[in-house]
CSV table of C-alpha atoms in Angstrom, one decimal:
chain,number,residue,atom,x,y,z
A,16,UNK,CA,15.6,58.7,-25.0
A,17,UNK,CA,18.0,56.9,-27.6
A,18,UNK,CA,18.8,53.8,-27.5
A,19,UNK,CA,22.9,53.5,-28.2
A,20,UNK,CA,24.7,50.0,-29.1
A,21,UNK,CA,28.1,49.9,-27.5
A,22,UNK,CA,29.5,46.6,-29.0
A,23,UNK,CA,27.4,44.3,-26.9
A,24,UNK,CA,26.2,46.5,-24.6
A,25,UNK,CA,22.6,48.2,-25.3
A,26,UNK,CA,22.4,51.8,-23.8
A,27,UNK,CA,19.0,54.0,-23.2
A,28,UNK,CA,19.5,58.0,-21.7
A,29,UNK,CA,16.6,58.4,-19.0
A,30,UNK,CA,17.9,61.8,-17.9
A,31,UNK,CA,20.0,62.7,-14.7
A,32,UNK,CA,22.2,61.1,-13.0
A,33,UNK,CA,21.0,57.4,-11.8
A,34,UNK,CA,21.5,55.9,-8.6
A,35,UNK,CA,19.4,53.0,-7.8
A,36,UNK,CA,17.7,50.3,-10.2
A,37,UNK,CA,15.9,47.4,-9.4
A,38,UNK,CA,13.7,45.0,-11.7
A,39,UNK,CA,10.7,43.5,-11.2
A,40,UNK,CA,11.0,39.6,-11.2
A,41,UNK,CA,7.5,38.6,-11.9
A,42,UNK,CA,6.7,37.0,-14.7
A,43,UNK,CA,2.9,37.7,-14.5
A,44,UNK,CA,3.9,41.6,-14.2
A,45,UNK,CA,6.1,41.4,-17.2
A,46,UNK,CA,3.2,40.0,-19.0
A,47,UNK,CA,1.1,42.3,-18.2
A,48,UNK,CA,3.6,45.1,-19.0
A,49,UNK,CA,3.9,43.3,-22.4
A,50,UNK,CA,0.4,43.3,-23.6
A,51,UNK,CA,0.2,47.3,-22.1
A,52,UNK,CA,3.3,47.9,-25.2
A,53,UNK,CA,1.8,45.6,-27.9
A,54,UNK,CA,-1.2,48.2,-27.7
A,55,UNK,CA,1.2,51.2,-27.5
A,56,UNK,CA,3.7,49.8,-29.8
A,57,UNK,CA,2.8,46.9,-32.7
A,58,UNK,CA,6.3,45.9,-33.1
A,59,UNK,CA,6.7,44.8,-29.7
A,60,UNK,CA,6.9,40.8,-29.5
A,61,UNK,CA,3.6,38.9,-28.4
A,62,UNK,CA,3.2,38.7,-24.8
A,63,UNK,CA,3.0,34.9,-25.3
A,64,UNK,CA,6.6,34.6,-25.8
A,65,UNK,CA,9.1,33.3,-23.4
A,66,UNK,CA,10.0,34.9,-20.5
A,67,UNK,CA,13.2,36.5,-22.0
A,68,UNK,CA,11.4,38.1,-24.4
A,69,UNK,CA,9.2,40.4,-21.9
A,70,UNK,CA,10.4,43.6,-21.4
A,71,UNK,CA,11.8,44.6,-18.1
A,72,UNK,CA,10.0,46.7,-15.6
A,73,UNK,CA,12.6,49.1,-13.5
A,74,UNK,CA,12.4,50.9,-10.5
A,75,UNK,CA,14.8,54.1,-10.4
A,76,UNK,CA,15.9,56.8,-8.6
A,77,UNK,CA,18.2,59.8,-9.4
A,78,UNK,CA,20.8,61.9,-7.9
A,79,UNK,CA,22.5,65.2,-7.6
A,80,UNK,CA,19.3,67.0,-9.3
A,81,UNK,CA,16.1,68.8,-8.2
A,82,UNK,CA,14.6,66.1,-8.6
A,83,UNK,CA,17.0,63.6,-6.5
A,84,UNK,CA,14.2,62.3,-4.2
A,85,UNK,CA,12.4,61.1,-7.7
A,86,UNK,CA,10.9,57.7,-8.1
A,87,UNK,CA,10.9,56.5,-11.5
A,88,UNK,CA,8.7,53.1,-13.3
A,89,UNK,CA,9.7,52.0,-16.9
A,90,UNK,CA,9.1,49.6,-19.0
A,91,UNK,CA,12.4,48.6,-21.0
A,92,UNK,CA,13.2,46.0,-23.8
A,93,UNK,CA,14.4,42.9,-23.2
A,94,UNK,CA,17.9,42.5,-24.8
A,95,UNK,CA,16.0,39.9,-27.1
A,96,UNK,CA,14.3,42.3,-28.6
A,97,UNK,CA,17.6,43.3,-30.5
A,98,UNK,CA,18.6,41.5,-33.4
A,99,UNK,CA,22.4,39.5,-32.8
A,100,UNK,CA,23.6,41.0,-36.4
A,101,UNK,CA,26.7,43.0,-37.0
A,102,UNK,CA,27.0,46.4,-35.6
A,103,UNK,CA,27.3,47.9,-38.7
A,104,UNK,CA,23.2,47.4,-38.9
A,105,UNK,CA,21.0,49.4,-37.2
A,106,UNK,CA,18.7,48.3,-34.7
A,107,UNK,CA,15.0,47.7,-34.4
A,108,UNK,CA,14.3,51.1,-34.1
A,109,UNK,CA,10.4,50.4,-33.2
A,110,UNK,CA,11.5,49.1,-30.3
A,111,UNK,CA,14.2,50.8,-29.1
A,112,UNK,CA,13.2,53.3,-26.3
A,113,UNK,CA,12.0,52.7,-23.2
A,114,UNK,CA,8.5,53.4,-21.7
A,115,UNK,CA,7.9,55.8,-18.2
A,116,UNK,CA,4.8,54.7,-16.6
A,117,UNK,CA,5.3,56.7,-13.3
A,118,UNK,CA,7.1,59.8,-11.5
A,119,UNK,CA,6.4,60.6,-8.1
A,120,UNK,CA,8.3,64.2,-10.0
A,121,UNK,CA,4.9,66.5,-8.6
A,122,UNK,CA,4.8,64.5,-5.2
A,123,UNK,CA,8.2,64.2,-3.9
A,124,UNK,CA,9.1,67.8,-2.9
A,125,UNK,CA,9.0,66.9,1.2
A,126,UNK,CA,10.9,63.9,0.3
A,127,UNK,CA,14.6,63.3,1.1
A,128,UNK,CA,17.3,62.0,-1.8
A,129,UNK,CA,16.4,58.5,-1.7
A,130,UNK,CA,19.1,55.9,-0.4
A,131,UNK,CA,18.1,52.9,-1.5
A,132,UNK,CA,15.3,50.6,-3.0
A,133,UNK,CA,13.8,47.0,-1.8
A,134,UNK,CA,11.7,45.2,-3.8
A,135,UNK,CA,9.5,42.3,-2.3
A,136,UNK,CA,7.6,40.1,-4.9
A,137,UNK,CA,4.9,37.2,-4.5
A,138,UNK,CA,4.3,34.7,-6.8
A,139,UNK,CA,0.6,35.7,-6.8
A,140,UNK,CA,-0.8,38.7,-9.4
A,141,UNK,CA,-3.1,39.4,-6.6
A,142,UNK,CA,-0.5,40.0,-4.2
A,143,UNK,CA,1.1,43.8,-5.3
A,144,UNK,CA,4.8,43.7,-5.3
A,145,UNK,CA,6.2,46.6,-2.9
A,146,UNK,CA,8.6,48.9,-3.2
A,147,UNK,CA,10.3,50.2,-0.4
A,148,UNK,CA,12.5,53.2,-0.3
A,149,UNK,CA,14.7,55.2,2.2
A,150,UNK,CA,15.9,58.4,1.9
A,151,UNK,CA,18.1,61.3,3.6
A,152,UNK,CA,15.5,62.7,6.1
A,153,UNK,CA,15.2,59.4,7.4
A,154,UNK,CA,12.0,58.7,6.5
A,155,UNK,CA,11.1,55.3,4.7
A,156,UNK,CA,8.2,55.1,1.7
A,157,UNK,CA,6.6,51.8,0.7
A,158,UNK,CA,4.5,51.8,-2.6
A,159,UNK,CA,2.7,48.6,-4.3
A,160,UNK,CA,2.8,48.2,-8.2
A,161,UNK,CA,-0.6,48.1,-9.4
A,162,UNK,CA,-2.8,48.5,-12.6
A,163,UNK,CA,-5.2,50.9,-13.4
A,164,UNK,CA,-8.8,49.3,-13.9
A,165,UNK,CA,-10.0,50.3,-17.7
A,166,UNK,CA,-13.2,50.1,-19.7
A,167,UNK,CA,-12.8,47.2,-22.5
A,168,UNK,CA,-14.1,50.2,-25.1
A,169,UNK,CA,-10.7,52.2,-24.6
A,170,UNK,CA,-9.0,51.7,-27.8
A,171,UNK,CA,-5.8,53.6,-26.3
A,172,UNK,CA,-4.1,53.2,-22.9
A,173,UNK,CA,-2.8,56.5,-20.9
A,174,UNK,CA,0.6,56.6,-19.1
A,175,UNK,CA,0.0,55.3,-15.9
A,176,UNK,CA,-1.6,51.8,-16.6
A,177,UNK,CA,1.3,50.3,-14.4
A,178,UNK,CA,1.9,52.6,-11.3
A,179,UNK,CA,3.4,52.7,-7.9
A,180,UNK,CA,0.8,53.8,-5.1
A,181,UNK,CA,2.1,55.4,-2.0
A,182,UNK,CA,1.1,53.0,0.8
A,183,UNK,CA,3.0,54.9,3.6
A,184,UNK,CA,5.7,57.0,4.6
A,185,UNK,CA,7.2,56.7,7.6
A,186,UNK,CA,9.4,59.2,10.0
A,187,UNK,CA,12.2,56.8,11.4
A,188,UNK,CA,13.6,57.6,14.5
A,189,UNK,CA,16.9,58.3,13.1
A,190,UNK,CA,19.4,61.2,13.2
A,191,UNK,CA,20.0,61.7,10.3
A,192,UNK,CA,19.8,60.0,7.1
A,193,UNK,CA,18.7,56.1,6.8
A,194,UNK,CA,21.8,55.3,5.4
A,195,UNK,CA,21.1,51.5,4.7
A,196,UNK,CA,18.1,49.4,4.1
A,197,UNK,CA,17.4,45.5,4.2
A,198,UNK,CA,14.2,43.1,4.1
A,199,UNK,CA,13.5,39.9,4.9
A,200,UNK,CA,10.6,39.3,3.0
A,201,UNK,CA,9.7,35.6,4.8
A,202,UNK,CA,9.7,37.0,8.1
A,203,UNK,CA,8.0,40.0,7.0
A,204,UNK,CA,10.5,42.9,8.5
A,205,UNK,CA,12.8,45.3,7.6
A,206,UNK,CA,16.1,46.8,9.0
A,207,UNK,CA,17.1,50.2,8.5
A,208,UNK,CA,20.5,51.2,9.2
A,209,UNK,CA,21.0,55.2,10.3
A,210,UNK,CA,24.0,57.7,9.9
A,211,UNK,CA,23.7,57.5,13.7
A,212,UNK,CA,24.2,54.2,14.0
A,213,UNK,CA,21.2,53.1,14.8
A,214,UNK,CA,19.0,50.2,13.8
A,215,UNK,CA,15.5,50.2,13.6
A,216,UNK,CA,13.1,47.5,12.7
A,217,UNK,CA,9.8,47.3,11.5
A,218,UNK,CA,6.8,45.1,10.5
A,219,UNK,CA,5.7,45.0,6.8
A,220,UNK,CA,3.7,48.3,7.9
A,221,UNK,CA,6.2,49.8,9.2
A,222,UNK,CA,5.4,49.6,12.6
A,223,UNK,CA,8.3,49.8,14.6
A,224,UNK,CA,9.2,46.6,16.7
A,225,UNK,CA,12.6,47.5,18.1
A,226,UNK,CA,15.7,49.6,17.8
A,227,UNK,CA,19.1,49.7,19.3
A,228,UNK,CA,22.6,51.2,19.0
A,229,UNK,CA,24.6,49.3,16.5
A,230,UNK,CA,27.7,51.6,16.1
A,231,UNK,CA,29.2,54.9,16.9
A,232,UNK,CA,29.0,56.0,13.5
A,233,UNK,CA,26.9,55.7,10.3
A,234,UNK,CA,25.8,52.1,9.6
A,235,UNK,CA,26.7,51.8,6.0
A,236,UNK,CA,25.3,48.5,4.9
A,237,UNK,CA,22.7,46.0,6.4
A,238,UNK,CA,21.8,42.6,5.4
A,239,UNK,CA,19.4,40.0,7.0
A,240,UNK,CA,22.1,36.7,7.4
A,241,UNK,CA,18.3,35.0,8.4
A,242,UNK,CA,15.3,35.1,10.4
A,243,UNK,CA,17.0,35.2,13.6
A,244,UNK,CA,20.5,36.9,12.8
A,245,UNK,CA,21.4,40.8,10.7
A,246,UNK,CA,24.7,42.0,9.9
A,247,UNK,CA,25.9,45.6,10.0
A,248,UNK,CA,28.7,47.3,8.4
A,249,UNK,CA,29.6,50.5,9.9
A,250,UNK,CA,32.4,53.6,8.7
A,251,UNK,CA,34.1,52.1,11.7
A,252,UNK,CA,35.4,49.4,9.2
A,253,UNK,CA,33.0,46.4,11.7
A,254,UNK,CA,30.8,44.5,10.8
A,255,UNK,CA,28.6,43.1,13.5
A,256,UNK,CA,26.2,40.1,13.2
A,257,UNK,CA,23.4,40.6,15.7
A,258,UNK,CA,21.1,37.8,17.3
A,259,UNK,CA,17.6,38.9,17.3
A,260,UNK,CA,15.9,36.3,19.1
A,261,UNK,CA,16.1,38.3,21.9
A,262,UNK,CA,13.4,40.9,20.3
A,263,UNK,CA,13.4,43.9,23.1
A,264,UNK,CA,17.2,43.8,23.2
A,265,UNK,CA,19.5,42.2,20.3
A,266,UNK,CA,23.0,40.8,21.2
A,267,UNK,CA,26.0,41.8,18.8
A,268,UNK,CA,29.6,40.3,18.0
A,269,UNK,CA,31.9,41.6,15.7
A,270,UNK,CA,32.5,38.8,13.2
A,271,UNK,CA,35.2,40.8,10.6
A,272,UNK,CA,37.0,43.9,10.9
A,273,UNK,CA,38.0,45.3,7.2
A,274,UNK,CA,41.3,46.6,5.9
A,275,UNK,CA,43.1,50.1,7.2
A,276,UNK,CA,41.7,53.2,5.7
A,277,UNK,CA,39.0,52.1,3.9
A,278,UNK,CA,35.1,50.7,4.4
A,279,UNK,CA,32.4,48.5,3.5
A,280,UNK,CA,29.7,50.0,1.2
A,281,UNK,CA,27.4,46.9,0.7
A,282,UNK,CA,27.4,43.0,1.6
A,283,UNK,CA,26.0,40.3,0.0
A,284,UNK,CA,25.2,36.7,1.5
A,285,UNK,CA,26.1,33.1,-1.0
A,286,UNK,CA,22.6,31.8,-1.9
A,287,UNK,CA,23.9,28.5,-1.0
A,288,UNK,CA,26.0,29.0,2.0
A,289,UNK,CA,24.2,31.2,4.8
A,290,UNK,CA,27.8,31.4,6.8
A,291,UNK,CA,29.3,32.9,4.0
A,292,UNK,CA,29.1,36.5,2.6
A,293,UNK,CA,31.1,39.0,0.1
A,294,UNK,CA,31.6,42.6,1.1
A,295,UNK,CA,32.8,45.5,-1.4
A,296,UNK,CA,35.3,47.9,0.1
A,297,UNK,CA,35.6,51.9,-0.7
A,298,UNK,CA,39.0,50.8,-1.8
A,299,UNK,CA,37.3,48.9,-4.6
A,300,UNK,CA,38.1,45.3,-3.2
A,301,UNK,CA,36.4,42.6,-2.8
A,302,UNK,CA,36.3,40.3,0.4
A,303,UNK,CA,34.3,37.1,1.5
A,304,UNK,CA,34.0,36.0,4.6
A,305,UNK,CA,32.9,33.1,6.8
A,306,UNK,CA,31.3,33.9,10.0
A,307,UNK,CA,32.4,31.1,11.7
A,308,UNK,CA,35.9,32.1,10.7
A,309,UNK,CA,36.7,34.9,13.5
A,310,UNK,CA,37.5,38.5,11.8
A,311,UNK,CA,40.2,36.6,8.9
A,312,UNK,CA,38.5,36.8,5.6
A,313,UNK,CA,38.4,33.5,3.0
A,314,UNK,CA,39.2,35.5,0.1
A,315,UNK,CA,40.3,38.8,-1.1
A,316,UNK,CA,39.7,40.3,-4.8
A,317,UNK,CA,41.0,43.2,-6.6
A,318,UNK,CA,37.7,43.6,-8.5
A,319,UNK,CA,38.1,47.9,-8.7
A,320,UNK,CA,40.2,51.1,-8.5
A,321,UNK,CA,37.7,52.6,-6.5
A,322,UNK,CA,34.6,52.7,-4.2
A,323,UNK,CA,32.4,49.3,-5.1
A,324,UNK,CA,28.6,50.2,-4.6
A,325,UNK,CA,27.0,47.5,-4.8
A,326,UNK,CA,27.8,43.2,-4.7
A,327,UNK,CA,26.0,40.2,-5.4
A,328,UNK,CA,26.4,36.7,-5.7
A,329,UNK,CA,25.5,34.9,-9.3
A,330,UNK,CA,22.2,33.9,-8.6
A,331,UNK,CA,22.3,30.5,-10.6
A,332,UNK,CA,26.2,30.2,-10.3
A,333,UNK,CA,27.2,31.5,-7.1
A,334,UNK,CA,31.4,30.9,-7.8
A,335,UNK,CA,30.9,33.9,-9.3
A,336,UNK,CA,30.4,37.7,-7.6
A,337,UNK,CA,28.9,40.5,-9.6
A,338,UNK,CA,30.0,44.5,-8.7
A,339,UNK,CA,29.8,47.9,-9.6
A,340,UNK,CA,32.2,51.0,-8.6
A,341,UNK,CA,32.9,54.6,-9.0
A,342,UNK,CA,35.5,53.5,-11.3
A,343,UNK,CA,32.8,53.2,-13.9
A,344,UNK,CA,32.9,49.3,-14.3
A,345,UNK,CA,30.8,46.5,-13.5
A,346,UNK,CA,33.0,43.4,-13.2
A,347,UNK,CA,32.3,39.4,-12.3
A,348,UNK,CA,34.5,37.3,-10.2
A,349,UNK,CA,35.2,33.8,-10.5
A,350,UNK,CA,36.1,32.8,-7.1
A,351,UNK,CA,36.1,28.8,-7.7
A,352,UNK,CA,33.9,28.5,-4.3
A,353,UNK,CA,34.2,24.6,-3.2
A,354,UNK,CA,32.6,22.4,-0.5
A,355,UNK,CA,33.1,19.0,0.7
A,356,UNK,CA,31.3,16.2,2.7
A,357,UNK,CA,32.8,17.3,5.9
A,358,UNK,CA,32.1,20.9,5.4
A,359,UNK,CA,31.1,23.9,3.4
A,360,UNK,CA,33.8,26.3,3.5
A,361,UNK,CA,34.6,29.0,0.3
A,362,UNK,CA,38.1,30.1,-1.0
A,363,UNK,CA,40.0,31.7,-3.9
A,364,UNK,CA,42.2,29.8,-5.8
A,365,UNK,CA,45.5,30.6,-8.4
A,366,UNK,CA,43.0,30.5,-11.2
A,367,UNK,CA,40.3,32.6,-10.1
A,368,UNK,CA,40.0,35.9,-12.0
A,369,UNK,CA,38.3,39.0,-12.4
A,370,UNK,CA,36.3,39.8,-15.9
A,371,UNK,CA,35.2,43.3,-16.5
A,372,UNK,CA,31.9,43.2,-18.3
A,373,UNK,CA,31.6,47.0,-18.5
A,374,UNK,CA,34.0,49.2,-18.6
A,375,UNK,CA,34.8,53.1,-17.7
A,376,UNK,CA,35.6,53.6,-21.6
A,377,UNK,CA,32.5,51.8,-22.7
A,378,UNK,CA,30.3,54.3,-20.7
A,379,UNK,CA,32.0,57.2,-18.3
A,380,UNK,CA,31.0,58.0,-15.0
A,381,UNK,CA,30.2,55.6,-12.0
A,382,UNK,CA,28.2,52.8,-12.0
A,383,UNK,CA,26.0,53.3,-9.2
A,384,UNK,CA,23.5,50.1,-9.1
A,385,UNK,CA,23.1,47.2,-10.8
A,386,UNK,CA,20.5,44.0,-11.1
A,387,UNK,CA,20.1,40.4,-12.9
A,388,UNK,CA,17.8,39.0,-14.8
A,389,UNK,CA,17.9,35.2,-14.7
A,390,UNK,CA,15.8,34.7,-17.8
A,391,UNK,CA,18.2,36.6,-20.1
A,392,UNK,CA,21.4,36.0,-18.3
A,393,UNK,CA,22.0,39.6,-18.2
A,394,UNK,CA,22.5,42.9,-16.3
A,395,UNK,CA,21.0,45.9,-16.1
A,396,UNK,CA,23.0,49.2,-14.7
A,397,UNK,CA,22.7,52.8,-14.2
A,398,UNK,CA,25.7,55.5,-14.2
A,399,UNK,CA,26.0,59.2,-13.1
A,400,UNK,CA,26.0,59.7,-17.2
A,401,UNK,CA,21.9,59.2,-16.3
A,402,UNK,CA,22.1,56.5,-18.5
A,403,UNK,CA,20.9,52.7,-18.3
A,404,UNK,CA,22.6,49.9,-20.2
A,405,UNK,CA,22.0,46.0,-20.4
A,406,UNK,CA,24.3,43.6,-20.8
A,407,UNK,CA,24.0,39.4,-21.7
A,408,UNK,CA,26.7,37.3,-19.7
């Protein structure tokens, strides 16, 4: 695993192609991950330091290999660990590759590709953040990230001090794959989404509380809007916003109906504005909506040439939308979102543009997934080149 310096984006090979990547948010896990590498690796910066100097620990999953249904933790430099010099110096070659703590390689053989990965943190050490994963046979795994307990004599630490631990694995009742996944962490439940349309939810056990038709055909995103409401997006081109205060039975609308020919792969809500959400299209555009608005969308974007995996509003600055496509590029919107005393509404104006952070040239192949860190400013993505790069905003 090599770490390559693209301009000012930072890339390390992990092997086949890479579909899913999620970080772990927690400051007191990224401590602990940092004192694990000062012992494997002097160079490393003193797990004292500030929050954007701890590495990164990432959850992925790959694609399109034997080993598609793998499960994947590592340990990976913070983009402060490289020096801001010209690129005609080398880097900090100490520090320059990540670290695998776990494979479920040997265990995942009755396993399905995996779909999708949900992480739900507490602020607490003692409280294990979970993992939860879907996957093509329908069945849906959730793991907890723990340590392993050492002696205070073992001068060296094995792979494995940071691992995921299989809590369950549950058969959904779906047809199919679970083609989407979603949790609200608060409420402690989570929506799966099935190729037969179907929705299914369960309790943080995955206990099954309810399910219902949601569509004719494969549900293709879900997303909790809150406690009481979900949306679906479905290869019918609807999406649906269901009220789930009525438990045994949920009632659905459709809210907005997407462009001719083309679908919604993934929806994201405005951390701000609970009415308003972005949805990226298989035709690679962008479009946000306002649910109170019937069916029109606020704002359309040509963010892509093709399929958009995966959306997300700027955490800290949410004028801004972050995607990734098939086209091979992640890009950022500015979408000059506005809201007055007499309401909160969203909308695109002359001047809003679209910046492509990464680019098809920069890497080749898709961009499949994509996350933030808020300490650095940055992103982290994966590609079907089965490499991961990081880039500062």
């Amino acid at each position: 695993m090599n770490g390559k310096e693209k301009r000012d984006i930072v890339g390390f090979q992990l092997g086949n192609k890479l579909s899913k990547i999620k970080l772990i948010k927690n400051n007191q896990w990224r401590r602990q991950n940092a004192e694990i590498q000062l012992e494997l690796d002097q160079n490393r910066l003193d797990s004292t330091s500030s929050s954007s100097s701890l590495p990164f620990l990432a959850v992925t999953c790959h694609w399109d290999s034997s080993n598609s249904n793998q499960l994947s933790l590592y340990s990976i430099p913070s983009p402060h660990y490289y020096r801001h010099s010209p690129s005609s110096k080398k880097m900090n070659h100490s520090m320059e590759d990540p670290y695998q703590f776990f494979s479920n390689e040997n265990n995942s053989n009755n396993n399905g590709e995996i779909i999708d990965i949900q992480i739900v943190e507490s602020a607490s050490m003692g409280e294990f953040p979970l993992i939860v994963t879907n996957d093509s046979k329908a069945k849906l795994s959730i793991y907890s990230l723990e340590t392993n307990q050492m002696e205070s004599n073992q001068k060296e630490r094995k792979q494995g001090d940071i691992q995921l631990v299989c809590q369950s694995s549950i058969q959904l009742d779906h047809r199919g794959a679970s083609s989407s996944l979603s949790i609200h962490s608060e409420k402690k439940e989570m929506a799966s989404g099935g190729e037969d349309g179907k929705v299914i939810l369960l309790d943080q056990d995955g206990h099954e509380k309810t399910k219902w038709m949601a569509d004719s055909l494969s549900i293709q995103s879900i997303a909790y809007l809150s406690r009481e409401s979900i949306l679906t997006a479905s290869l019918t081109s609807q999406i649906k916003r269901w009220d789930l205060r009525q438990t045994d039975r949920p009632t659905g609308s459709t809210i907005a109906i997407g462009p001719m020919n083309s679908f919604v792969h993934c929806i994201s809500q405005h951390p701000l504005q609970p009415s308003i959400f972005a949805t990226g299209s298989s035709n690679g555009t962008v479009f946000v909506w306002d649910e109170r608005l019937f069916k029109l969308p606020v704002a359309k974007i040509e963010a892509h040439q093709s399929n958009i995996w995966e959306i997300r509003f700027h955490p800290t600055n949410p004028d801004q939308i972050l995607s990734c496509s098939n086209d091979g590029s992640v890009t950022i919107c500015d979408t000059n979102a506005f809201s007055d005393n007499n309401r909160s509404s969203f909308k695109v104006e002359s001047g809003s543009s679209v910046k492509t952070l990464i680019q098809n040239s920069s890497i080749g192949g898709s961009v499949n997934s994509f996350d933030y860190d808020r300490g650095t400013n940055s992103i982290v993505c994966c590609s079907d080149n089965g490499y991961l790069y990081m880039k500062s905003l």
